[in-house]
Amino acid sequence: MFDIFKFCITYIKKYKKYFILYYLLIVISGFLSLCVPLLNGRIIDFIVTSQKGLLYKAIICFFLANATIIILNLVRNRFYIKLQTNTAFSIISKLIKHIQELPLSIIDTFDIGYLNQKINNDSNSVTTFVIELVGSFTTNIITLFFSIYILIEMSYQIGLAMLGIGCIYILSYLLLKKTIYSISFKLKEEQATFFLQC
């Protein structure tokens, strides 16, 4: 998996501006998304205690936070599309150029339709995987530490229990990642064969 990541990053670096902006927007929107549930709790507290002045401020902050998240997500998705399409196109162009340099005797051993389908599918899948991996890894780390901090503040025992569950999840992934990869690879092969037959 590291080889795939390293390979794709070399092409993503060509569009560094889009990647940096996409990454920053993920961090900001992720942090704001974590603040929204806290604002919900504050609003309920102010309703119960009849603190109208603070209630109005909390409601305004709540709507501003949600509006900001929506706008950030729209902008982030635009950067994601540009980054993904440009990177995938660069990889596809490189692979096509490499195939053109191969001897005809090697090219004739492949079905051209199948090869074309595999190049397009694999290039897009790898690019999407790496870009989303960076984004999901970042948001998950922020969410994990923020959630554990809040849970420990609320209840030390619950915080430790959630930390233990998180460790079990990571271990489960490490043990099953080869199986997941094999199933995913088989599915991609079947997709390529299906589209070839169509």
Short mmCIF file of C-alpha atoms in Angstrom, two decimals:
data_model
loop_
_atom_site.label_atom_id
_atom_site.label_comp_id
_atom_site.label_asym_id
_atom_site.label_seq_id
_atom_site.Cartn_x
_atom_site.Cartn_y
_atom_site.Cartn_z
CA MET A 1 0.00 0.00 0.00
CA PHE A 2 2.90 2.33 0.77
CA ASP A 3 4.21 1.86 -2.79
CA ILE A 4 0.81 2.89 -4.21
CA PHE A 5 0.75 5.93 -1.93
CA LYS A 6 4.31 6.93 -2.88
CA PHE A 7 3.58 6.45 -6.60
CA CYS A 8 0.44 8.59 -6.51
CA ILE A 9 1.98 11.33 -4.36
CA THR A 10 4.61 11.98 -7.05
CA TYR A 11 1.77 12.99 -9.40
CA ILE A 12 -0.24 14.84 -6.75
CA LYS A 13 2.84 17.03 -6.10
CA LYS A 14 2.37 18.52 -9.57
CA TYR A 15 -0.85 20.08 -8.27
CA LYS A 16 0.50 21.10 -4.87
CA LYS A 17 -1.69 24.24 -4.65
CA TYR A 18 -4.95 22.28 -4.95
CA PHE A 19 -3.71 19.64 -2.49
CA ILE A 20 -2.69 22.17 0.20
CA LEU A 21 -5.96 24.09 -0.08
CA TYR A 22 -7.99 20.86 -0.04
CA TYR A 23 -6.09 19.65 3.03
CA LEU A 24 -6.52 22.96 4.92
CA LEU A 25 -10.26 23.04 4.19
CA ILE A 26 -10.60 19.48 5.52
CA VAL A 27 -8.92 20.47 8.80
CA ILE A 28 -11.01 23.64 9.23
CA SER A 29 -14.36 22.05 8.32
CA GLY A 30 -13.54 19.02 10.47
CA PHE A 31 -12.84 21.21 13.49
CA LEU A 32 -16.04 23.23 12.95
CA SER A 33 -18.07 20.01 12.59
CA LEU A 34 -16.85 18.96 16.03
CA CYS A 35 -17.90 22.32 17.50
CA VAL A 36 -21.51 22.08 16.24
CA PRO A 37 -22.62 19.36 18.72
CA LEU A 38 -21.15 21.43 21.56
CA LEU A 39 -23.16 24.44 20.38
CA ASN A 40 -26.28 22.24 20.34
CA GLY A 41 -25.63 21.32 23.95
CA ARG A 42 -25.12 24.97 24.90
CA ILE A 43 -28.38 25.99 23.21
CA ILE A 44 -30.30 23.35 25.19
CA ASP A 45 -28.60 24.47 28.42
CA PHE A 46 -29.55 28.11 27.78
CA ILE A 47 -33.17 27.13 26.95
CA VAL A 48 -33.45 25.16 30.21
CA THR A 49 -31.90 27.94 32.31
CA SER A 50 -33.83 30.67 30.42
CA GLN A 51 -30.69 32.70 29.57
CA LYS A 52 -32.13 34.47 26.52
CA GLY A 53 -29.14 36.74 25.85
CA LEU A 54 -26.69 33.84 25.72
CA LEU A 55 -29.27 31.68 23.89
CA TYR A 56 -29.51 34.11 20.95
CA LYS A 57 -25.72 34.33 20.71
CA ALA A 58 -25.43 30.53 20.74
CA ILE A 59 -28.09 30.18 18.01
CA ILE A 60 -26.30 32.76 15.83
CA CYS A 61 -22.99 30.93 16.34
CA PHE A 62 -24.72 27.63 15.51
CA PHE A 63 -26.12 28.91 12.19
CA LEU A 64 -22.85 30.67 11.29
CA ALA A 65 -20.87 27.49 11.98
CA ASN A 66 -23.21 25.38 9.82
CA ALA A 67 -23.22 27.94 7.00
CA THR A 68 -19.41 28.07 7.10
CA ILE A 69 -19.19 24.26 6.98
CA ILE A 70 -21.49 24.12 3.93
CA ILE A 71 -19.46 26.78 2.09
CA LEU A 72 -16.14 25.16 3.02
CA ASN A 73 -17.39 21.76 1.83
CA LEU A 74 -18.51 23.21 -1.52
CA VAL A 75 -15.12 24.87 -2.04
CA ARG A 76 -13.28 21.76 -0.83
CA ASN A 77 -15.19 19.55 -3.28
CA ARG A 78 -14.19 21.85 -6.15
CA PHE A 79 -10.52 21.51 -5.19
CA TYR A 80 -10.97 17.75 -4.77
CA ILE A 81 -12.44 17.35 -8.29
CA LYS A 82 -9.64 19.42 -9.84
CA LEU A 83 -6.97 17.53 -7.91
CA GLN A 84 -8.45 14.11 -8.62
CA THR A 85 -9.10 14.62 -12.35
CA ASN A 86 -5.75 16.29 -13.04
CA THR A 87 -3.79 13.66 -11.10
CA ALA A 88 -5.66 10.73 -12.70
CA PHE A 89 -5.18 12.27 -16.16
CA SER A 90 -1.42 12.59 -15.53
CA ILE A 91 -1.17 8.95 -14.46
CA ILE A 92 -3.23 7.73 -17.45
CA SER A 93 -1.09 9.81 -19.85
CA LYS A 94 2.09 8.34 -18.36
CA LEU A 95 0.78 4.77 -18.62
CA ILE A 96 -0.36 5.25 -22.23
CA LYS A 97 3.04 6.67 -23.13
CA HIS A 98 4.70 3.67 -21.47
CA ILE A 99 2.47 1.22 -23.40
CA GLN A 100 3.26 2.97 -26.69
CA GLU A 101 6.96 2.29 -26.09
CA LEU A 102 6.40 -1.45 -25.55
CA PRO A 103 7.07 -3.93 -28.38
CA LEU A 104 3.99 -5.01 -30.35
CA SER A 105 4.64 -8.62 -29.39
CA ILE A 106 3.90 -7.74 -25.73
CA ILE A 107 0.90 -5.50 -26.50
CA ASP A 108 -0.69 -8.26 -28.65
CA THR A 109 -0.85 -10.53 -25.58
CA PHE A 110 -3.44 -8.19 -23.98
CA ASP A 111 -7.01 -7.44 -24.94
CA ILE A 112 -7.00 -3.71 -25.81
CA GLY A 113 -10.51 -3.11 -24.42
CA TYR A 114 -9.64 -4.80 -21.15
CA LEU A 115 -6.33 -2.94 -20.92
CA ASN A 116 -8.01 0.42 -21.57
CA GLN A 117 -10.65 -0.30 -18.92
CA LYS A 118 -8.01 -1.34 -16.39
CA ILE A 119 -5.87 1.76 -17.00
CA ASN A 120 -8.83 4.11 -16.51
CA ASN A 121 -10.33 2.27 -13.55
CA ASP A 122 -7.07 1.70 -11.70
CA SER A 123 -5.75 5.23 -12.25
CA ASN A 124 -8.96 6.79 -10.95
CA SER A 125 -9.26 4.31 -8.07
CA VAL A 126 -5.67 4.81 -6.90
CA THR A 127 -5.92 8.60 -7.14
CA THR A 128 -9.24 8.70 -5.27
CA PHE A 129 -7.93 6.29 -2.63
CA VAL A 130 -4.79 8.30 -1.85
CA ILE A 131 -6.51 11.71 -1.80
CA GLU A 132 -9.36 10.45 0.38
CA LEU A 133 -6.93 8.55 2.61
CA VAL A 134 -5.08 11.78 3.45
CA GLY A 135 -8.37 13.58 4.11
CA SER A 136 -10.05 10.84 6.15
CA PHE A 137 -6.86 10.15 8.14
CA THR A 138 -6.62 13.83 9.12
CA THR A 139 -10.30 14.21 10.09
CA ASN A 140 -10.28 10.89 11.97
CA ILE A 141 -7.20 11.89 14.00
CA ILE A 142 -8.77 15.27 14.89
CA THR A 143 -12.09 13.61 15.77
CA LEU A 144 -10.41 10.87 17.81
CA PHE A 145 -8.34 13.16 20.03
CA PHE A 146 -11.13 15.73 20.41
CA SER A 147 -13.69 13.02 21.29
CA ILE A 148 -11.37 11.29 23.76
CA TYR A 149 -10.62 14.64 25.42
CA ILE A 150 -14.35 15.42 25.81
CA LEU A 151 -15.14 11.90 27.06
CA ILE A 152 -12.33 11.97 29.61
CA GLU A 153 -13.57 15.36 30.82
CA MET A 154 -17.08 13.88 31.19
CA SER A 155 -16.07 10.46 32.51
CA TYR A 156 -12.55 9.08 32.81
CA GLN A 157 -13.81 5.47 32.57
CA ILE A 158 -15.81 6.09 29.35
CA GLY A 159 -12.83 7.90 27.81
CA LEU A 160 -10.52 4.95 28.50
CA ALA A 161 -13.15 2.49 27.20
CA MET A 162 -13.46 4.41 23.92
CA LEU A 163 -9.67 4.52 23.62
CA GLY A 164 -9.62 0.73 24.03
CA ILE A 165 -12.31 0.31 21.36
CA GLY A 166 -10.26 2.52 19.02
CA CYS A 167 -7.20 0.28 19.54
CA ILE A 168 -9.31 -2.83 18.79
CA TYR A 169 -10.55 -1.19 15.57
CA ILE A 170 -6.97 -0.43 14.45
CA LEU A 171 -5.82 -3.99 15.23
CA SER A 172 -8.83 -5.43 13.35
CA TYR A 173 -7.93 -3.39 10.28
CA LEU A 174 -4.27 -4.44 10.42
CA LEU A 175 -5.29 -8.10 10.62
CA LEU A 176 -7.91 -7.93 7.84
CA LYS A 177 -6.31 -5.45 5.42
CA LYS A 178 -4.91 -8.16 3.11
CA THR A 179 -8.32 -9.86 2.88
CA ILE A 180 -10.01 -6.52 2.17
CA TYR A 181 -7.44 -5.73 -0.52
CA SER A 182 -7.91 -9.17 -2.15
CA ILE A 183 -11.70 -8.78 -2.27
CA SER A 184 -11.38 -5.25 -3.66
CA PHE A 185 -8.87 -6.39 -6.31
CA LYS A 186 -11.15 -9.26 -7.37
CA LEU A 187 -14.08 -6.84 -7.66
CA LYS A 188 -12.06 -4.48 -9.90
CA GLU A 189 -11.05 -7.40 -12.13
CA GLU A 190 -14.69 -8.47 -12.47
CA GLN A 191 -15.74 -4.89 -13.29
CA ALA A 192 -13.12 -4.64 -16.03
CA THR A 193 -14.25 -7.98 -17.53
CA PHE A 194 -17.93 -6.96 -17.34
CA PHE A 195 -17.37 -3.64 -19.16
CA LEU A 196 -15.27 -5.42 -21.77
CA GLN A 197 -18.15 -7.81 -22.50
CA CYS A 198 -20.59 -4.89 -22.78
#
